mmCIF file with all atom_site columns, C-alpha atoms in Angstrom:
data_model
loop_
_atom_site.group_PDB
_atom_site.id
_atom_site.type_symbol
_atom_site.label_atom_id
_atom_site.label_alt_id
_atom_site.label_comp_id
_atom_site.label_asym_id
_atom_site.label_entity_id
_atom_site.label_seq_id
_atom_site.pdbx_PDB_ins_code
_atom_site.Cartn_x
_atom_site.Cartn_y
_atom_site.Cartn_z
_atom_site.occupancy
_atom_site.B_iso_or_equiv
_atom_site.pdbx_formal_charge
_atom_site.auth_seq_id
_atom_site.auth_comp_id
_atom_site.auth_asym_id
_atom_site.auth_atom_id
_atom_site.pdbx_PDB_model_num
ATOM 1   C CA . MET J 1 1   ? -22.467 -0.839  1.774   1.00 49.00 ? 16  MET J CA 1
ATOM 2   C CA . THR J 1 2   ? -21.405 0.392   4.888   1.00 54.00 ? 17  THR J CA 1
ATOM 3   C CA . THR J 1 3   ? -20.455 4.335   4.217   1.00 77.00 ? 18  THR J CA 1
ATOM 4   C CA . ASP J 1 4   ? -19.697 4.689   8.332   1.00 92.00 ? 19  ASP J CA 1
ATOM 5   C CA . ILE J 1 5   ? -16.842 2.563   9.822   1.00 96.00 ? 20  ILE J CA 1
ATOM 6   C CA . ALA J 1 6   ? -15.569 3.198   13.526  1.00 96.00 ? 21  ALA J CA 1
ATOM 7   C CA . GLY J 1 7   ? -16.721 6.883   13.013  1.00 94.00 ? 22  GLY J CA 1
ATOM 8   C CA . VAL J 1 8   ? -15.022 6.978   10.110  1.00 97.00 ? 23  VAL J CA 1
ATOM 9   C CA . ARG J 1 9   ? -16.926 8.245   6.649   1.00 96.00 ? 24  ARG J CA 1
ATOM 10  C CA . ILE J 1 10  ? -15.939 6.523   3.465   1.00 95.00 ? 25  ILE J CA 1
ATOM 11  C CA . PRO J 1 11  ? -15.618 9.123   0.867   1.00 96.00 ? 26  PRO J CA 1
ATOM 12  C CA . ASP J 1 12  ? -19.037 8.593   -1.221  1.00 92.00 ? 27  ASP J CA 1
ATOM 13  C CA . SER J 1 13  ? -18.439 10.407  -4.215  1.00 95.00 ? 28  SER J CA 1
ATOM 14  C CA . SER J 1 14  ? -18.189 9.221   -7.977  1.00 96.00 ? 29  SER J CA 1
ATOM 15  C CA . LEU J 1 15  ? -14.315 9.305   -8.653  1.00 97.00 ? 30  LEU J CA 1
ATOM 16  C CA . ALA J 1 16  ? -14.007 6.998   -4.660  1.00 97.00 ? 31  ALA J CA 1
ATOM 17  C CA . ALA J 1 17  ? -16.827 4.524   -6.201  1.00 97.00 ? 32  ALA J CA 1
ATOM 18  C CA . GLU J 1 18  ? -15.279 4.356   -9.623  1.00 97.00 ? 33  GLU J CA 1
ATOM 19  C CA . ALA J 1 19  ? -11.936 3.461   -8.402  1.00 97.00 ? 34  ALA J CA 1
ATOM 20  C CA . THR J 1 20  ? -13.454 0.974   -5.639  1.00 97.00 ? 35  THR J CA 1
ATOM 21  C CA . GLU J 1 21  ? -15.204 -0.730  -8.247  1.00 97.00 ? 36  GLU J CA 1
ATOM 22  C CA . LEU J 1 22  ? -11.493 -0.932  -10.305 1.00 96.00 ? 37  LEU J CA 1
ATOM 23  C CA . VAL J 1 23  ? -9.936  -3.055  -7.086  1.00 95.00 ? 38  VAL J CA 1
ATOM 24  C CA . ARG J 1 24  ? -12.579 -5.031  -6.690  1.00 94.00 ? 39  ARG J CA 1
ATOM 25  C CA . ASP J 1 25  ? -12.955 -6.053  -10.971 1.00 94.00 ? 40  ASP J CA 1
ATOM 26  C CA . THR J 1 26  ? -9.268  -6.172  -11.056 1.00 93.00 ? 41  THR J CA 1
ATOM 27  C CA . SER J 1 27  ? -7.473  -7.705  -7.650  1.00 93.00 ? 42  SER J CA 1
ATOM 28  C CA . THR J 1 28  ? -8.548  -9.858  -5.069  1.00 95.00 ? 43  THR J CA 1
ATOM 29  C CA . GLU J 1 29  ? -10.902 -9.978  -2.437  1.00 96.00 ? 44  GLU J CA 1
ATOM 30  C CA . LEU J 1 30  ? -7.678  -10.368 -0.098  1.00 97.00 ? 45  LEU J CA 1
ATOM 31  C CA . LEU J 1 31  ? -6.562  -6.758  -1.479  1.00 97.00 ? 46  LEU J CA 1
ATOM 32  C CA . TYR J 1 32  ? -9.747  -5.093  -1.705  1.00 97.00 ? 47  TYR J CA 1
ATOM 33  C CA . HIS J 1 33  ? -10.508 -5.686  2.614   1.00 98.00 ? 48  HIS J CA 1
ATOM 34  C CA . HIS J 1 34  ? -7.291  -5.002  2.779   1.00 98.00 ? 49  HIS J CA 1
ATOM 35  C CA . SER J 1 35  ? -7.179  -1.734  1.008   1.00 98.00 ? 50  SER J CA 1
ATOM 36  C CA . ARG J 1 36  ? -10.696 -0.584  2.829   1.00 98.00 ? 51  ARG J CA 1
ATOM 37  C CA . ARG J 1 37  ? -9.013  -1.626  6.416   1.00 98.00 ? 52  ARG J CA 1
ATOM 38  C CA . VAL J 1 38  ? -5.902  0.591   5.346   1.00 98.00 ? 53  VAL J CA 1
ATOM 39  C CA . TYR J 1 39  ? -7.987  3.778   4.940   1.00 98.00 ? 54  TYR J CA 1
ATOM 40  C CA . LEU J 1 40  ? -9.722  2.919   7.967   1.00 98.00 ? 55  LEU J CA 1
ATOM 41  C CA . PHE J 1 41  ? -7.250  2.716   10.015  1.00 98.00 ? 56  PHE J CA 1
ATOM 42  C CA . GLY J 1 42  ? -5.092  5.369   8.285   1.00 98.00 ? 57  GLY J CA 1
ATOM 43  C CA . ALA J 1 43  ? -7.764  7.865   9.008   1.00 98.00 ? 58  ALA J CA 1
ATOM 44  C CA . LEU J 1 44  ? -8.294  6.348   12.405  1.00 98.00 ? 59  LEU J CA 1
ATOM 45  C CA . GLN J 1 45  ? -4.503  6.961   13.361  1.00 98.00 ? 60  GLN J CA 1
ATOM 46  C CA . GLY J 1 46  ? -5.030  11.001  11.760  1.00 98.00 ? 61  GLY J CA 1
ATOM 47  C CA . GLN J 1 47  ? -8.161  11.464  14.119  1.00 96.00 ? 62  GLN J CA 1
ATOM 48  C CA . ARG J 1 48  ? -5.734  10.613  16.642  1.00 96.00 ? 63  ARG J CA 1
ATOM 49  C CA . ARG J 1 49  ? -2.791  12.349  15.715  1.00 96.00 ? 64  ARG J CA 1
ATOM 50  C CA . GLY J 1 50  ? -5.053  15.512  15.450  1.00 97.00 ? 65  GLY J CA 1
ATOM 51  C CA . LEU J 1 51  ? -4.317  15.446  11.475  1.00 97.00 ? 66  LEU J CA 1
ATOM 52  C CA . ALA J 1 52  ? -6.365  17.614  8.721   1.00 97.00 ? 67  ALA J CA 1
ATOM 53  C CA . PHE J 1 53  ? -6.054  15.452  5.489   1.00 98.00 ? 68  PHE J CA 1
ATOM 54  C CA . ASP J 1 54  ? -8.161  14.931  2.886   1.00 98.00 ? 69  ASP J CA 1
ATOM 55  C CA . ALA J 1 55  ? -10.351 11.698  3.015   1.00 97.00 ? 70  ALA J CA 1
ATOM 56  C CA . GLU J 1 56  ? -10.985 10.849  -0.763  1.00 97.00 ? 71  GLU J CA 1
ATOM 57  C CA . LEU J 1 57  ? -7.031  11.379  -1.679  1.00 98.00 ? 72  LEU J CA 1
ATOM 58  C CA . LEU J 1 58  ? -6.239  9.011   1.798   1.00 98.00 ? 73  LEU J CA 1
ATOM 59  C CA . TYR J 1 59  ? -8.727  6.858   0.618   1.00 98.00 ? 74  TYR J CA 1
ATOM 60  C CA . LEU J 1 60  ? -7.739  6.914   -3.100  1.00 98.00 ? 75  LEU J CA 1
ATOM 61  C CA . ALA J 1 61  ? -4.174  5.777   -2.075  1.00 98.00 ? 76  ALA J CA 1
ATOM 62  C CA . ALA J 1 62  ? -5.357  3.060   -0.016  1.00 98.00 ? 77  ALA J CA 1
ATOM 63  C CA . MET J 1 63  ? -6.868  1.456   -2.738  1.00 98.00 ? 78  MET J CA 1
ATOM 64  C CA . PHE J 1 64  ? -4.720  1.873   -5.262  1.00 98.00 ? 79  PHE J CA 1
ATOM 65  C CA . HIS J 1 65  ? -1.666  0.488   -2.934  1.00 98.00 ? 80  HIS J CA 1
ATOM 66  C CA . ASP J 1 66  ? -1.147  -2.706  -3.657  1.00 98.00 ? 81  ASP J CA 1
ATOM 67  C CA . LEU J 1 67  ? -2.420  -2.366  -6.881  1.00 97.00 ? 82  LEU J CA 1
ATOM 68  C CA . GLY J 1 68  ? 0.675   -3.343  -8.297  1.00 97.00 ? 83  GLY J CA 1
ATOM 69  C CA . LEU J 1 69  ? 0.271   -7.216  -6.935  1.00 96.00 ? 84  LEU J CA 1
ATOM 70  C CA . ALA J 1 70  ? -2.444  -7.939  -9.298  1.00 93.00 ? 85  ALA J CA 1
ATOM 71  C CA . PRO J 1 71  ? -1.498  -10.590 -11.935 1.00 91.00 ? 86  PRO J CA 1
ATOM 72  C CA . GLU J 1 72  ? -1.507  -7.873  -14.708 1.00 89.00 ? 87  GLU J CA 1
ATOM 73  C CA . HIS J 1 73  ? 1.575   -6.383  -13.157 1.00 89.00 ? 88  HIS J CA 1
ATOM 74  C CA . ARG J 1 74  ? 4.103   -9.066  -12.881 1.00 88.00 ? 89  ARG J CA 1
ATOM 75  C CA . THR J 1 75  ? 6.706   -8.770  -15.746 1.00 89.00 ? 90  THR J CA 1
ATOM 76  C CA . SER J 1 76  ? 6.890   -5.258  -15.248 1.00 92.00 ? 91  SER J CA 1
ATOM 77  C CA . GLY J 1 77  ? 10.531  -5.510  -13.786 1.00 94.00 ? 92  GLY J CA 1
ATOM 78  C CA . ARG J 1 78  ? 9.333   -2.544  -11.805 1.00 96.00 ? 93  ARG J CA 1
ATOM 79  C CA . ARG J 1 79  ? 8.560   -2.680  -7.561  1.00 96.00 ? 94  ARG J CA 1
ATOM 80  C CA . PHE J 1 80  ? 5.207   -3.578  -7.386  1.00 97.00 ? 95  PHE J CA 1
ATOM 81  C CA . GLU J 1 81  ? 4.527   0.459   -5.403  1.00 98.00 ? 96  GLU J CA 1
ATOM 82  C CA . ILE J 1 82  ? 5.519   1.840   -8.279  1.00 98.00 ? 97  ILE J CA 1
ATOM 83  C CA . ASP J 1 83  ? 2.849   -0.159  -10.036 1.00 97.00 ? 98  ASP J CA 1
ATOM 84  C CA . GLY J 1 84  ? 0.222   0.847   -8.203  1.00 97.00 ? 99  GLY J CA 1
ATOM 85  C CA . ALA J 1 85  ? 1.450   4.420   -8.134  1.00 98.00 ? 100 ALA J CA 1
ATOM 86  C CA . GLU J 1 86  ? 1.526   4.348   -12.074 1.00 97.00 ? 101 GLU J CA 1
ATOM 87  C CA . ALA J 1 87  ? -2.125  3.201   -12.482 1.00 97.00 ? 102 ALA J CA 1
ATOM 88  C CA . ALA J 1 88  ? -3.564  5.436   -9.487  1.00 98.00 ? 103 ALA J CA 1
ATOM 89  C CA . ALA J 1 89  ? -1.827  8.400   -11.610 1.00 98.00 ? 104 ALA J CA 1
ATOM 90  C CA . ALA J 1 90  ? -3.448  6.600   -15.030 1.00 97.00 ? 105 ALA J CA 1
ATOM 91  C CA . PHE J 1 91  ? -6.997  6.521   -13.476 1.00 98.00 ? 106 PHE J CA 1
ATOM 92  C CA . LEU J 1 92  ? -6.756  9.803   -11.888 1.00 98.00 ? 107 LEU J CA 1
ATOM 93  C CA . ARG J 1 93  ? -5.807  11.790  -15.135 1.00 98.00 ? 108 ARG J CA 1
ATOM 94  C CA . ALA J 1 94  ? -8.309  9.921   -17.002 1.00 98.00 ? 109 ALA J CA 1
ATOM 95  C CA . HIS J 1 95  ? -10.882 11.848  -14.840 1.00 97.00 ? 110 HIS J CA 1
ATOM 96  C CA . ARG J 1 96  ? -9.164  15.520  -15.036 1.00 97.00 ? 111 ARG J CA 1
ATOM 97  C CA . VAL J 1 97  ? -7.772  15.443  -11.617 1.00 98.00 ? 112 VAL J CA 1
ATOM 98  C CA . PRO J 1 98  ? -5.318  18.502  -11.118 1.00 98.00 ? 113 PRO J CA 1
ATOM 99  C CA . GLU J 1 99  ? -1.762  17.136  -11.651 1.00 98.00 ? 114 GLU J CA 1
ATOM 100 C CA . GLN J 1 100 ? -0.851  17.862  -7.558  1.00 97.00 ? 115 GLN J CA 1
ATOM 101 C CA . ARG J 1 101 ? -3.441  15.852  -6.057  1.00 98.00 ? 116 ARG J CA 1
ATOM 102 C CA . ILE J 1 102 ? -2.362  13.148  -8.712  1.00 98.00 ? 117 ILE J CA 1
ATOM 103 C CA . ARG J 1 103 ? 1.500   13.270  -7.375  1.00 98.00 ? 118 ARG J CA 1
ATOM 104 C CA . LEU J 1 104 ? 0.227   13.393  -3.387  1.00 98.00 ? 119 LEU J CA 1
ATOM 105 C CA . VAL J 1 105 ? -1.260  9.979   -4.407  1.00 98.00 ? 120 VAL J CA 1
ATOM 106 C CA . TRP J 1 106 ? 1.332   8.647   -6.178  1.00 98.00 ? 121 TRP J CA 1
ATOM 107 C CA . GLN J 1 107 ? 3.795   9.543   -3.284  1.00 98.00 ? 122 GLN J CA 1
ATOM 108 C CA . ALA J 1 108 ? 0.981   7.698   -1.303  1.00 98.00 ? 123 ALA J CA 1
ATOM 109 C CA . VAL J 1 109 ? 1.459   4.402   -3.236  1.00 98.00 ? 124 VAL J CA 1
ATOM 110 C CA . ALA J 1 110 ? 5.134   4.471   -3.779  1.00 98.00 ? 125 ALA J CA 1
ATOM 111 C CA . LEU J 1 111 ? 5.905   5.028   -0.417  1.00 98.00 ? 126 LEU J CA 1
ATOM 112 C CA . HIS J 1 112 ? 3.867   3.227   1.600   1.00 98.00 ? 127 HIS J CA 1
ATOM 113 C CA . THR J 1 113 ? 7.015   -0.136  2.122   1.00 96.00 ? 128 THR J CA 1
ATOM 114 C CA . THR J 1 114 ? 9.499   2.488   3.051   1.00 95.00 ? 129 THR J CA 1
ATOM 115 C CA . PRO J 1 115 ? 9.407   3.283   6.498   1.00 92.00 ? 130 PRO J CA 1
ATOM 116 C CA . GLY J 1 116 ? 11.037  6.328   8.084   1.00 94.00 ? 131 GLY J CA 1
ATOM 117 C CA . ILE J 1 117 ? 10.445  8.684   4.998   1.00 97.00 ? 132 ILE J CA 1
ATOM 118 C CA . PRO J 1 118 ? 6.406   9.398   4.868   1.00 97.00 ? 133 PRO J CA 1
ATOM 119 C CA . GLU J 1 119 ? 5.793   10.075  8.164   1.00 96.00 ? 134 GLU J CA 1
ATOM 120 C CA . TYR J 1 120 ? 7.903   13.646  7.309   1.00 97.00 ? 135 TYR J CA 1
ATOM 121 C CA . LEU J 1 121 ? 5.477   14.344  4.356   1.00 98.00 ? 136 LEU J CA 1
ATOM 122 C CA . GLU J 1 122 ? 1.856   15.703  3.762   1.00 98.00 ? 137 GLU J CA 1
ATOM 123 C CA . PRO J 1 123 ? -0.816  13.583  6.334   1.00 98.00 ? 138 PRO J CA 1
ATOM 124 C CA . GLU J 1 124 ? -1.836  11.622  3.384   1.00 98.00 ? 139 GLU J CA 1
ATOM 125 C CA . ILE J 1 125 ? 1.453   10.301  2.215   1.00 98.00 ? 140 ILE J CA 1
ATOM 126 C CA . ALA J 1 126 ? 1.948   9.649   6.205   1.00 98.00 ? 141 ALA J CA 1
ATOM 127 C CA . LEU J 1 127 ? -1.406  8.121   6.953   1.00 98.00 ? 142 LEU J CA 1
ATOM 128 C CA . THR J 1 128 ? -1.591  5.741   3.847   1.00 98.00 ? 143 THR J CA 1
ATOM 129 C CA . THR J 1 129 ? 1.858   4.190   5.378   1.00 98.00 ? 144 THR J CA 1
ATOM 130 C CA . ALA J 1 130 ? 0.209   4.512   8.966   1.00 98.00 ? 145 ALA J CA 1
ATOM 131 C CA . GLY J 1 131 ? -2.839  2.340   7.308   1.00 98.00 ? 146 GLY J CA 1
ATOM 132 C CA . VAL J 1 132 ? -0.580  -0.228  6.145   1.00 98.00 ? 147 VAL J CA 1
ATOM 133 C CA . GLU J 1 133 ? 1.546   -0.207  8.942   1.00 98.00 ? 148 GLU J CA 1
ATOM 134 C CA . LEU J 1 134 ? -1.188  -1.113  11.236  1.00 98.00 ? 149 LEU J CA 1
ATOM 135 C CA . ASP J 1 135 ? -3.078  -4.098  9.549   1.00 98.00 ? 150 ASP J CA 1
ATOM 136 C CA . VAL J 1 136 ? 0.071   -5.781  8.206   1.00 98.00 ? 151 VAL J CA 1
ATOM 137 C CA . LEU J 1 137 ? 2.958   -5.226  10.616  1.00 97.00 ? 152 LEU J CA 1
ATOM 138 C CA . GLY J 1 138 ? 0.591   -4.578  14.024  1.00 97.00 ? 153 GLY J CA 1
ATOM 139 C CA . ILE J 1 139 ? 2.661   -1.155  14.898  1.00 97.00 ? 154 ILE J CA 1
ATOM 140 C CA . GLY J 1 140 ? 0.247   1.482   16.433  1.00 96.00 ? 155 GLY J CA 1
ATOM 141 C CA . TYR J 1 141 ? -2.282  -1.290  17.271  1.00 97.00 ? 156 TYR J CA 1
ATOM 142 C CA . HIS J 1 142 ? -2.837  0.119   20.548  1.00 96.00 ? 157 HIS J CA 1
ATOM 143 C CA . ASP J 1 143 ? -3.406  3.032   19.340  1.00 96.00 ? 158 ASP J CA 1
ATOM 144 C CA . VAL J 1 144 ? -6.895  2.368   17.694  1.00 96.00 ? 159 VAL J CA 1
ATOM 145 C CA . THR J 1 145 ? -9.484  0.990   20.831  1.00 97.00 ? 160 THR J CA 1
ATOM 146 C CA . ASP J 1 146 ? -10.092 -2.379  20.933  1.00 97.00 ? 161 ASP J CA 1
ATOM 147 C CA . ALA J 1 147 ? -13.595 -1.253  19.590  1.00 97.00 ? 162 ALA J CA 1
ATOM 148 C CA . ALA J 1 148 ? -12.402 0.298   16.526  1.00 97.00 ? 163 ALA J CA 1
ATOM 149 C CA . ARG J 1 149 ? -10.566 -2.598  15.416  1.00 97.00 ? 164 ARG J CA 1
ATOM 150 C CA . ASP J 1 150 ? -13.572 -4.720  15.871  1.00 97.00 ? 165 ASP J CA 1
ATOM 151 C CA . ALA J 1 151 ? -15.631 -2.439  13.794  1.00 97.00 ? 166 ALA J CA 1
ATOM 152 C CA . VAL J 1 152 ? -13.358 -2.378  11.112  1.00 98.00 ? 167 VAL J CA 1
ATOM 153 C CA . ALA J 1 153 ? -12.476 -5.946  11.230  1.00 97.00 ? 168 ALA J CA 1
ATOM 154 C CA . ALA J 1 154 ? -16.819 -6.973  11.389  1.00 97.00 ? 169 ALA J CA 1
ATOM 155 C CA . ALA J 1 155 ? -16.939 -4.668  8.030   1.00 96.00 ? 170 ALA J CA 1
ATOM 156 C CA . HIS J 1 156 ? -13.595 -5.970  6.371   1.00 97.00 ? 171 HIS J CA 1
ATOM 157 C CA . PRO J 1 157 ? -12.267 -9.316  7.680   1.00 97.00 ? 172 PRO J CA 1
ATOM 158 C CA . ARG J 1 158 ? -9.217  -10.772 8.040   1.00 95.00 ? 173 ARG J CA 1
ATOM 159 C CA . PRO J 1 159 ? -9.149  -14.569 8.111   1.00 95.00 ? 174 PRO J CA 1
ATOM 160 C CA . GLY J 1 160 ? -6.115  -16.019 7.928   1.00 96.00 ? 175 GLY J CA 1
ATOM 161 C CA . PHE J 1 161 ? -4.742  -12.387 7.022   1.00 98.00 ? 176 PHE J CA 1
ATOM 162 C CA . LYS J 1 162 ? -0.878  -12.659 8.080   1.00 97.00 ? 177 LYS J CA 1
ATOM 163 C CA . ARG J 1 163 ? -0.323  -15.952 6.008   1.00 97.00 ? 178 ARG J CA 1
ATOM 164 C CA . ALA J 1 164 ? -2.584  -14.709 3.081   1.00 98.00 ? 179 ALA J CA 1
ATOM 165 C CA . ILE J 1 165 ? -0.703  -11.356 2.330   1.00 98.00 ? 180 ILE J CA 1
ATOM 166 C CA . LEU J 1 166 ? 2.427   -12.826 2.709   1.00 98.00 ? 181 LEU J CA 1
ATOM 167 C CA . ARG J 1 167 ? 1.203   -15.457 0.521   1.00 97.00 ? 182 ARG J CA 1
ATOM 168 C CA . ALA J 1 168 ? 0.360   -12.444 -2.385  1.00 97.00 ? 183 ALA J CA 1
ATOM 169 C CA . PHE J 1 169 ? 3.508   -10.855 -1.270  1.00 97.00 ? 184 PHE J CA 1
ATOM 170 C CA . HIS J 1 170 ? 5.334   -13.457 -2.890  1.00 97.00 ? 185 HIS J CA 1
ATOM 171 C CA . GLU J 1 171 ? 3.140   -14.472 -5.907  1.00 96.00 ? 186 GLU J CA 1
ATOM 172 C CA . GLY J 1 172 ? 3.086   -10.539 -6.886  1.00 96.00 ? 187 GLY J CA 1
ATOM 173 C CA . ILE J 1 173 ? 7.091   -10.019 -6.548  1.00 96.00 ? 188 ILE J CA 1
ATOM 174 C CA . ALA J 1 174 ? 8.322   -13.605 -7.264  1.00 96.00 ? 189 ALA J CA 1
ATOM 175 C CA . PRO J 1 175 ? 8.521   -13.293 -10.862 1.00 95.00 ? 190 PRO J CA 1
ATOM 176 C CA . LYS J 1 176 ? 10.673  -9.770  -10.762 1.00 95.00 ? 191 LYS J CA 1
ATOM 177 C CA . PRO J 1 177 ? 13.145  -10.650 -8.116  1.00 95.00 ? 192 PRO J CA 1
ATOM 178 C CA . GLU J 1 178 ? 15.504  -7.788  -8.980  1.00 95.00 ? 193 GLU J CA 1
ATOM 179 C CA . SER J 1 179 ? 13.107  -5.602  -7.685  1.00 96.00 ? 194 SER J CA 1
ATOM 180 C CA . ALA J 1 180 ? 13.135  -6.429  -3.861  1.00 95.00 ? 195 ALA J CA 1
ATOM 181 C CA . PHE J 1 181 ? 16.858  -5.326  -3.891  1.00 95.00 ? 196 PHE J CA 1
ATOM 182 C CA . GLY J 1 182 ? 17.252  -2.384  -0.878  1.00 92.00 ? 197 GLY J CA 1
ATOM 183 C CA . ASN J 1 183 ? 13.599  -3.026  0.309   1.00 94.00 ? 198 ASN J CA 1
ATOM 184 C CA . VAL J 1 184 ? 11.949  -4.873  2.915   1.00 93.00 ? 199 VAL J CA 1
ATOM 185 C CA . LYS J 1 185 ? 9.919   -7.675  0.290   1.00 95.00 ? 200 LYS J CA 1
ATOM 186 C CA . ALA J 1 186 ? 13.921  -9.057  0.259   1.00 96.00 ? 201 ALA J CA 1
ATOM 187 C CA . ASP J 1 187 ? 12.449  -10.780 3.218   1.00 96.00 ? 202 ASP J CA 1
ATOM 188 C CA . VAL J 1 188 ? 9.430   -12.006 1.742   1.00 97.00 ? 203 VAL J CA 1
ATOM 189 C CA . LEU J 1 189 ? 11.519  -13.564 -1.200  1.00 97.00 ? 204 LEU J CA 1
ATOM 190 C CA . ALA J 1 190 ? 14.529  -14.901 1.450   1.00 96.00 ? 205 ALA J CA 1
ATOM 191 C CA . ARG J 1 191 ? 11.800  -16.727 3.212   1.00 96.00 ? 206 ARG J CA 1
ATOM 192 C CA . PHE J 1 192 ? 9.399   -17.792 0.223   1.00 97.00 ? 207 PHE J CA 1
ATOM 193 C CA . GLU J 1 193 ? 11.496  -18.395 -2.740  1.00 97.00 ? 208 GLU J CA 1
ATOM 194 C CA . PRO J 1 194 ? 13.538  -21.355 -2.925  1.00 96.00 ? 209 PRO J CA 1
ATOM 195 C CA . GLY J 1 195 ? 16.887  -19.891 -4.397  1.00 95.00 ? 210 GLY J CA 1
ATOM 196 C CA . PHE J 1 196 ? 16.162  -16.661 -3.838  1.00 96.00 ? 211 PHE J CA 1
ATOM 197 C CA . GLU J 1 197 ? 19.687  -14.589 -3.255  1.00 94.00 ? 212 GLU J CA 1
ATOM 198 C CA . ARG J 1 198 ? 20.008  -10.980 -2.175  1.00 93.00 ? 213 ARG J CA 1
ATOM 199 C CA . THR J 1 199 ? 21.929  -8.501  -4.062  1.00 94.00 ? 214 THR J CA 1
ATOM 200 C CA . ASP J 1 200 ? 24.450  -7.013  -1.694  1.00 94.00 ? 215 ASP J CA 1
ATOM 201 C CA . PHE J 1 201 ? 24.644  -3.604  -1.327  1.00 95.00 ? 216 PHE J CA 1
ATOM 202 C CA . VAL J 1 202 ? 28.682  -4.016  -0.282  1.00 96.00 ? 217 VAL J CA 1
ATOM 203 C CA . ASP J 1 203 ? 29.386  -6.588  -2.679  1.00 95.00 ? 218 ASP J CA 1
ATOM 204 C CA . VAL J 1 204 ? 27.462  -3.713  -5.806  1.00 95.00 ? 219 VAL J CA 1
ATOM 205 C CA . ILE J 1 205 ? 29.546  -0.841  -4.032  1.00 95.00 ? 220 ILE J CA 1
ATOM 206 C CA . GLU J 1 206 ? 32.785  -2.948  -4.424  1.00 95.00 ? 221 GLU J CA 1
ATOM 207 C CA . ASN J 1 207 ? 32.436  -4.521  -7.841  1.00 96.00 ? 222 ASN J CA 1
ATOM 208 C CA . SER J 1 208 ? 31.534  -1.814  -9.853  1.00 97.00 ? 223 SER J CA 1
ATOM 209 C CA . ALA J 1 209 ? 33.526  -0.384  -13.035 1.00 97.00 ? 224 ALA J CA 1
ATOM 210 C CA . TRP J 1 210 ? 34.798  2.901   -10.917 1.00 96.00 ? 225 TRP J CA 1
ATOM 211 C CA . PRO J 1 211 ? 38.601  1.249   -11.232 1.00 93.00 ? 226 PRO J CA 1
ATOM 212 C CA . GLU J 1 212 ? 39.697  2.646   -7.377  1.00 83.00 ? 227 GLU J CA 1
#
């Protein structure tokens, strides 16, 4: 397996290797390649921004960030980001990783679809989101050189990725539509899930049990 892509070193610790194996065994090729790109793009953004970050923690967060979309989590009722964060925490605790490091990975995974917050937190949290934003939304696309983007895509291809990741979001969230309230995944269900109706924030306030 290539361990240096676009000038970014893939962590080769036993912890990183086991995390990679877990994701490959329990997820899909789509999400595996996406997760690796998230790490690579996040690391490239970290280099560009001059941030000092723990590459292993960034890698772990990137590998677990979408694991909550896997079938085993679809009946949890929780946001898929929390399912991924909890899976990461359980994995790391089983390997006796210190709680401070576990909490950082948990937050990086849990917050990766919450724009406007991660960028103000620890570099590993900010860069997980930066990697996701570049790979999924194209935010920061021109921050990375053509050569670097091409190298990442050559190592971890993204054929038809836009439609494929939308399908993965839809399939992972449709069984628990209540988890889309107040977050961007409501847009996915509104587009692809027949009969879906958004929970309106104003309605929730006006119809609460408070008498006034």
